[in-house]
mmCIF file of C-alpha atoms in Angstrom:
data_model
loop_
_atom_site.group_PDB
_atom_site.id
_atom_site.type_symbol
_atom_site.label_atom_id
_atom_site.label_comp_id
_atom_site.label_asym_id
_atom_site.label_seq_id
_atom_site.Cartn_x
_atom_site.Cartn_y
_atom_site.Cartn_z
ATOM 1 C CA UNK A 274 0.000 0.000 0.000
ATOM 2 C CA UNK A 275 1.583 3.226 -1.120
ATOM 3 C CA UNK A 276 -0.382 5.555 1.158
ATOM 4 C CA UNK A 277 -3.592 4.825 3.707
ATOM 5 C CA UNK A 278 -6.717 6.673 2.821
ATOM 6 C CA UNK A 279 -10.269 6.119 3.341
ATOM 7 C CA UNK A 280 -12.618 5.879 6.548
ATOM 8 C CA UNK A 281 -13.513 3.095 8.321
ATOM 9 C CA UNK A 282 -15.677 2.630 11.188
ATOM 10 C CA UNK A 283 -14.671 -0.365 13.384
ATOM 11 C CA UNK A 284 -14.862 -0.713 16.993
ATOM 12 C CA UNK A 285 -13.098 -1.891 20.370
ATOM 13 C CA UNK A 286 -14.135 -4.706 22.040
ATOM 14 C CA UNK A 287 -14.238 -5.368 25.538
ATOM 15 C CA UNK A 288 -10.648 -6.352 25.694
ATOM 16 C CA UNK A 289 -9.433 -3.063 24.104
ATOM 17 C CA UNK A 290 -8.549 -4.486 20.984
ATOM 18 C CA UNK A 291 -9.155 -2.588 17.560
ATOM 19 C CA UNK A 292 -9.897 -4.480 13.978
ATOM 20 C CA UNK A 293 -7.941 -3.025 11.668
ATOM 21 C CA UNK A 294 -9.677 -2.283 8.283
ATOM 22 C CA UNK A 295 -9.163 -5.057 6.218
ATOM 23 C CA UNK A 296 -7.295 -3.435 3.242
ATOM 24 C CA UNK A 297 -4.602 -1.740 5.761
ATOM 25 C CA UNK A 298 -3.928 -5.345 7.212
ATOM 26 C CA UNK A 299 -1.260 -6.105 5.156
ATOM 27 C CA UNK A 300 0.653 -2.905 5.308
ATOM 28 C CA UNK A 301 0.529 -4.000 9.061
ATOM 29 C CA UNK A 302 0.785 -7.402 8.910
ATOM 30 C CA UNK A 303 4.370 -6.941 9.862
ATOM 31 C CA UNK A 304 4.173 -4.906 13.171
ATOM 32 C CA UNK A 305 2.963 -1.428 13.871
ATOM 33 C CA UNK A 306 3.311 1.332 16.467
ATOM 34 C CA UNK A 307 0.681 3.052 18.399
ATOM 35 C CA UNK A 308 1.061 6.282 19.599
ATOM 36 C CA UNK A 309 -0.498 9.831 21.253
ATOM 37 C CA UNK A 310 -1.516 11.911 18.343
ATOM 38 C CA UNK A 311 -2.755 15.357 17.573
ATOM 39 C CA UNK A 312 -6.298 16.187 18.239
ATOM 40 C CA UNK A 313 -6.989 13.920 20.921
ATOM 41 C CA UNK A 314 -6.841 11.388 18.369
ATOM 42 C CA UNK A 315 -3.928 8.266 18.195
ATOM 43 C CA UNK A 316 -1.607 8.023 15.281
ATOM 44 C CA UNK A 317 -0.716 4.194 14.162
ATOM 45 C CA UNK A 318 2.360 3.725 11.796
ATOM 46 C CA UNK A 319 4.015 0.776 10.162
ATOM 47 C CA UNK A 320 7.326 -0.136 12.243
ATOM 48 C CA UNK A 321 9.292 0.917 9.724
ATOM 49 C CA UNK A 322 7.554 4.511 9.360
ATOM 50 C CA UNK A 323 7.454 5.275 12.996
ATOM 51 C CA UNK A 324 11.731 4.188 13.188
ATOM 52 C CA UNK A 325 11.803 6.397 10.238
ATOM 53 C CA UNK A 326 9.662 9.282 11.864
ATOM 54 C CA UNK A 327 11.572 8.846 15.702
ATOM 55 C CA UNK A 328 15.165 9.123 13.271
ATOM 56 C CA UNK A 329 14.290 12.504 11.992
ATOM 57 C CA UNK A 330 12.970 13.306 15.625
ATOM 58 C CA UNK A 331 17.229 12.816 16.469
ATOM 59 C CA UNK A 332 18.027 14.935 14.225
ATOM 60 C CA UNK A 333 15.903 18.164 15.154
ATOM 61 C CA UNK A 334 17.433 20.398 17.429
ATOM 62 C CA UNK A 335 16.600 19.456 21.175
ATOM 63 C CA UNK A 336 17.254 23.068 22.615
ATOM 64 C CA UNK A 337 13.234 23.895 22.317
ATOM 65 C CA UNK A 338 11.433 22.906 25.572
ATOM 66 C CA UNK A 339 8.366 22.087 23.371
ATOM 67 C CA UNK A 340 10.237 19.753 21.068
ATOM 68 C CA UNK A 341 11.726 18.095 23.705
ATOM 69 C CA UNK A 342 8.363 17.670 25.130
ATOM 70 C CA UNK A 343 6.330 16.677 21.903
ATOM 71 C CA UNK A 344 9.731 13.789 21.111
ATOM 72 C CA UNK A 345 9.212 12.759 24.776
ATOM 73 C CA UNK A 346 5.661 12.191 25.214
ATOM 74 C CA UNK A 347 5.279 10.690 21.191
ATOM 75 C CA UNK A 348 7.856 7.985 22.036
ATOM 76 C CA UNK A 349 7.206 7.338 25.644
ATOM 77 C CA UNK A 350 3.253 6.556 25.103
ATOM 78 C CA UNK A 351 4.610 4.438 21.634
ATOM 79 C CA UNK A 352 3.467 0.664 21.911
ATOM 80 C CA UNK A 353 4.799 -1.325 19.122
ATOM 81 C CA UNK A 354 2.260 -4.361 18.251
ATOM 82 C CA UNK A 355 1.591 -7.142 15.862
ATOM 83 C CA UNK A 356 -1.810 -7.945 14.251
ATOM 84 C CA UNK A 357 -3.555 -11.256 15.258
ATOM 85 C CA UNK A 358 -4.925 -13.489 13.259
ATOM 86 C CA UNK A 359 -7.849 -11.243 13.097
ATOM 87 C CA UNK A 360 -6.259 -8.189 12.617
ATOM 88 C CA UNK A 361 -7.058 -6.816 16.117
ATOM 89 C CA UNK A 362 -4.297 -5.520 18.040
ATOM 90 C CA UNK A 363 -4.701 -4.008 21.237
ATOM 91 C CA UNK A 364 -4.938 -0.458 22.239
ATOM 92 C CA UNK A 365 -3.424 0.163 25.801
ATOM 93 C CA UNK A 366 -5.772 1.623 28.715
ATOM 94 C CA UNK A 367 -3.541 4.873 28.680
ATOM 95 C CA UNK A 368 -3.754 5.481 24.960
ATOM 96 C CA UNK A 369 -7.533 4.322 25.005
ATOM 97 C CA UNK A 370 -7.963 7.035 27.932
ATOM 98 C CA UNK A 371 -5.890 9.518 25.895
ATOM 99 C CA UNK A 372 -8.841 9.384 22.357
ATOM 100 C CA UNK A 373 -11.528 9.197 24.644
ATOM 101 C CA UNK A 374 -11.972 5.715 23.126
ATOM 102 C CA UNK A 375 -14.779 3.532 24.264
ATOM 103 C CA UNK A 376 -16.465 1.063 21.523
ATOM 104 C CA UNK A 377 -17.194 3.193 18.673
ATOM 105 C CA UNK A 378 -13.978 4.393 16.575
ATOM 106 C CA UNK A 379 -13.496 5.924 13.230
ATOM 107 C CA UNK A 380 -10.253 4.935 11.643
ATOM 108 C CA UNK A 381 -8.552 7.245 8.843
ATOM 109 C CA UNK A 382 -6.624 6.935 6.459
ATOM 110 C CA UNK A 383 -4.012 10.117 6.368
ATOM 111 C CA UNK A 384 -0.797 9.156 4.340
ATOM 112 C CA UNK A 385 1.727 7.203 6.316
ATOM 113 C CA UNK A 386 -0.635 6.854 9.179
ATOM 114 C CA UNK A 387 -3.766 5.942 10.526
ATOM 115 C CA UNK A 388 -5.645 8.090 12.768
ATOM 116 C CA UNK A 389 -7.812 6.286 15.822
ATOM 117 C CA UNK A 390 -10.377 8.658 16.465
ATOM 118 C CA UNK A 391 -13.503 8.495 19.434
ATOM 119 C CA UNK A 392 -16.414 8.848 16.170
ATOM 120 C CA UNK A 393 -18.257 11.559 18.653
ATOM 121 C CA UNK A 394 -15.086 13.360 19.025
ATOM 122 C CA UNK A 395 -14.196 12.743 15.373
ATOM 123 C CA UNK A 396 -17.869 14.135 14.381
ATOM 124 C CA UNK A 397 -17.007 17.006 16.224
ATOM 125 C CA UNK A 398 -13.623 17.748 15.123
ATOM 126 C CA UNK A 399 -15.472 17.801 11.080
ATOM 127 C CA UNK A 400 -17.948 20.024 12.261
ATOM 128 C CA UNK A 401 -15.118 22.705 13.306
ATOM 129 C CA UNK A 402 -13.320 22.413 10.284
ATOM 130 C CA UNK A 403 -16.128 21.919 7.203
ATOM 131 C CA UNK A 404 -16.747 25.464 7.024
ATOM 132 C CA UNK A 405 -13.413 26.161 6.779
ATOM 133 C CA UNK A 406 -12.740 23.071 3.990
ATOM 134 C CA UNK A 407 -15.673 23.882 2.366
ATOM 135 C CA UNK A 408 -14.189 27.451 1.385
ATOM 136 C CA UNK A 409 -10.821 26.481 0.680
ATOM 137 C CA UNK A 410 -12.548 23.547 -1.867
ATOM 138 C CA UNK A 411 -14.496 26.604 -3.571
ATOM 139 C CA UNK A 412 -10.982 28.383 -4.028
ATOM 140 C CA UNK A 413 -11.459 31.342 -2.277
ATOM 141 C CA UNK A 414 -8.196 30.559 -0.239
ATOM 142 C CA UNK A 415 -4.993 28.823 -1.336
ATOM 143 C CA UNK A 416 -4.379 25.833 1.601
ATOM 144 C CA UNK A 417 -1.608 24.147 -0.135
ATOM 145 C CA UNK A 418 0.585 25.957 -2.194
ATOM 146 C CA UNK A 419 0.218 24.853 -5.723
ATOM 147 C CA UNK A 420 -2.857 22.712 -5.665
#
C-alpha cells in the first residue's frame, strides 16, 4: 500500500482491541506502532515509518522545551504491536484514555498513518473544520501551495 486513505468505522471490544480495516492489514501485517496523536486522536504507523519518523525526531534540534516535550511524550506513550490473526491488536488503557476511546472508533486513512479517532469526538472535530474546507474547496483561499 503506497499511502492509507479512506474511513472506516470499526470498533473496540471489551478487551481493548481494535480491527484493523481489512485493506490496511497487510501494510501491518508486519508490526505497527501506536502512539499519542494530535487532536486527541492516536496516530498508528508501520514499524518501519514510525523508526523512520523517531530518526528525523534525532536529528531536530533538542534546545526547544516544546520539542523536547512533543519527542518525549510521542515515544514514551509508543506501543509497538503485531496484528492477530484477526487483525485486532490491542490499544493500551492509557492510549484508550488519551482518544476518549470507548467502543465506537473511526479509523482514517491520512498518508503514512492511521488516525484512531472516538467517532463523537471525530464528528465534532469535522464540524469545526467543514466550514473552513468547504471554502478552501471553492478556491477562495490557497491551503496548499500549488494545488
Amino acid at each position: 500500500m503506497d499511502e492509507f486513505l479512506g474511513t472506516h468505522t470499526p470498533r473496540l471490544d471489551d478487551k481493548g482491541r481494535l480491527f484493523l480495516p481489512a485493506r490496511f492489514r497487510g501494510a501491518l501485517a508486519d508490526g505497527l506502532v501506536v502512539t499519542r496523536g494530535q487532536e486527541g486522536c492516536l496516530y498508528v504507523f508501520p514499524t518501519s515509518e514510525f523508526h523512520r519518523i523517531s530518526q528525523e525526531m534525532q536529528s531536530v534540534s533538542g534546545s526547544t522545551k516544546g520539542v523536547r516535550d512533543f519527542i518525549r511524550v510521542f515515544r514514551a506513550s509508543a506501543h509497538p504491536d503485531t496484528p492477530d490473526k484477526q487483525g485486532r491488536v490491542t490499544v493500551p488503557q492509557a492510549l484508550r484514555a488519551y482518544a476518549g476511546l470507548d467502543k465506537d472508533c473511526t479509523v482514517i486513512g491520512n498518508g503514512s498513518r492511521l488516525e484512531v479517532w472516538d467517532t463523537g469526538r471525530w464528528t465534532e472535530y469535522l464540524d469545526q473544520v467543514m466550514p473552513a474546507y468547504s471554502a478552501y474547496s471553492a478556491g477562495s483561499e490557497e491551503v496548499v501551495p500549488g494545488l
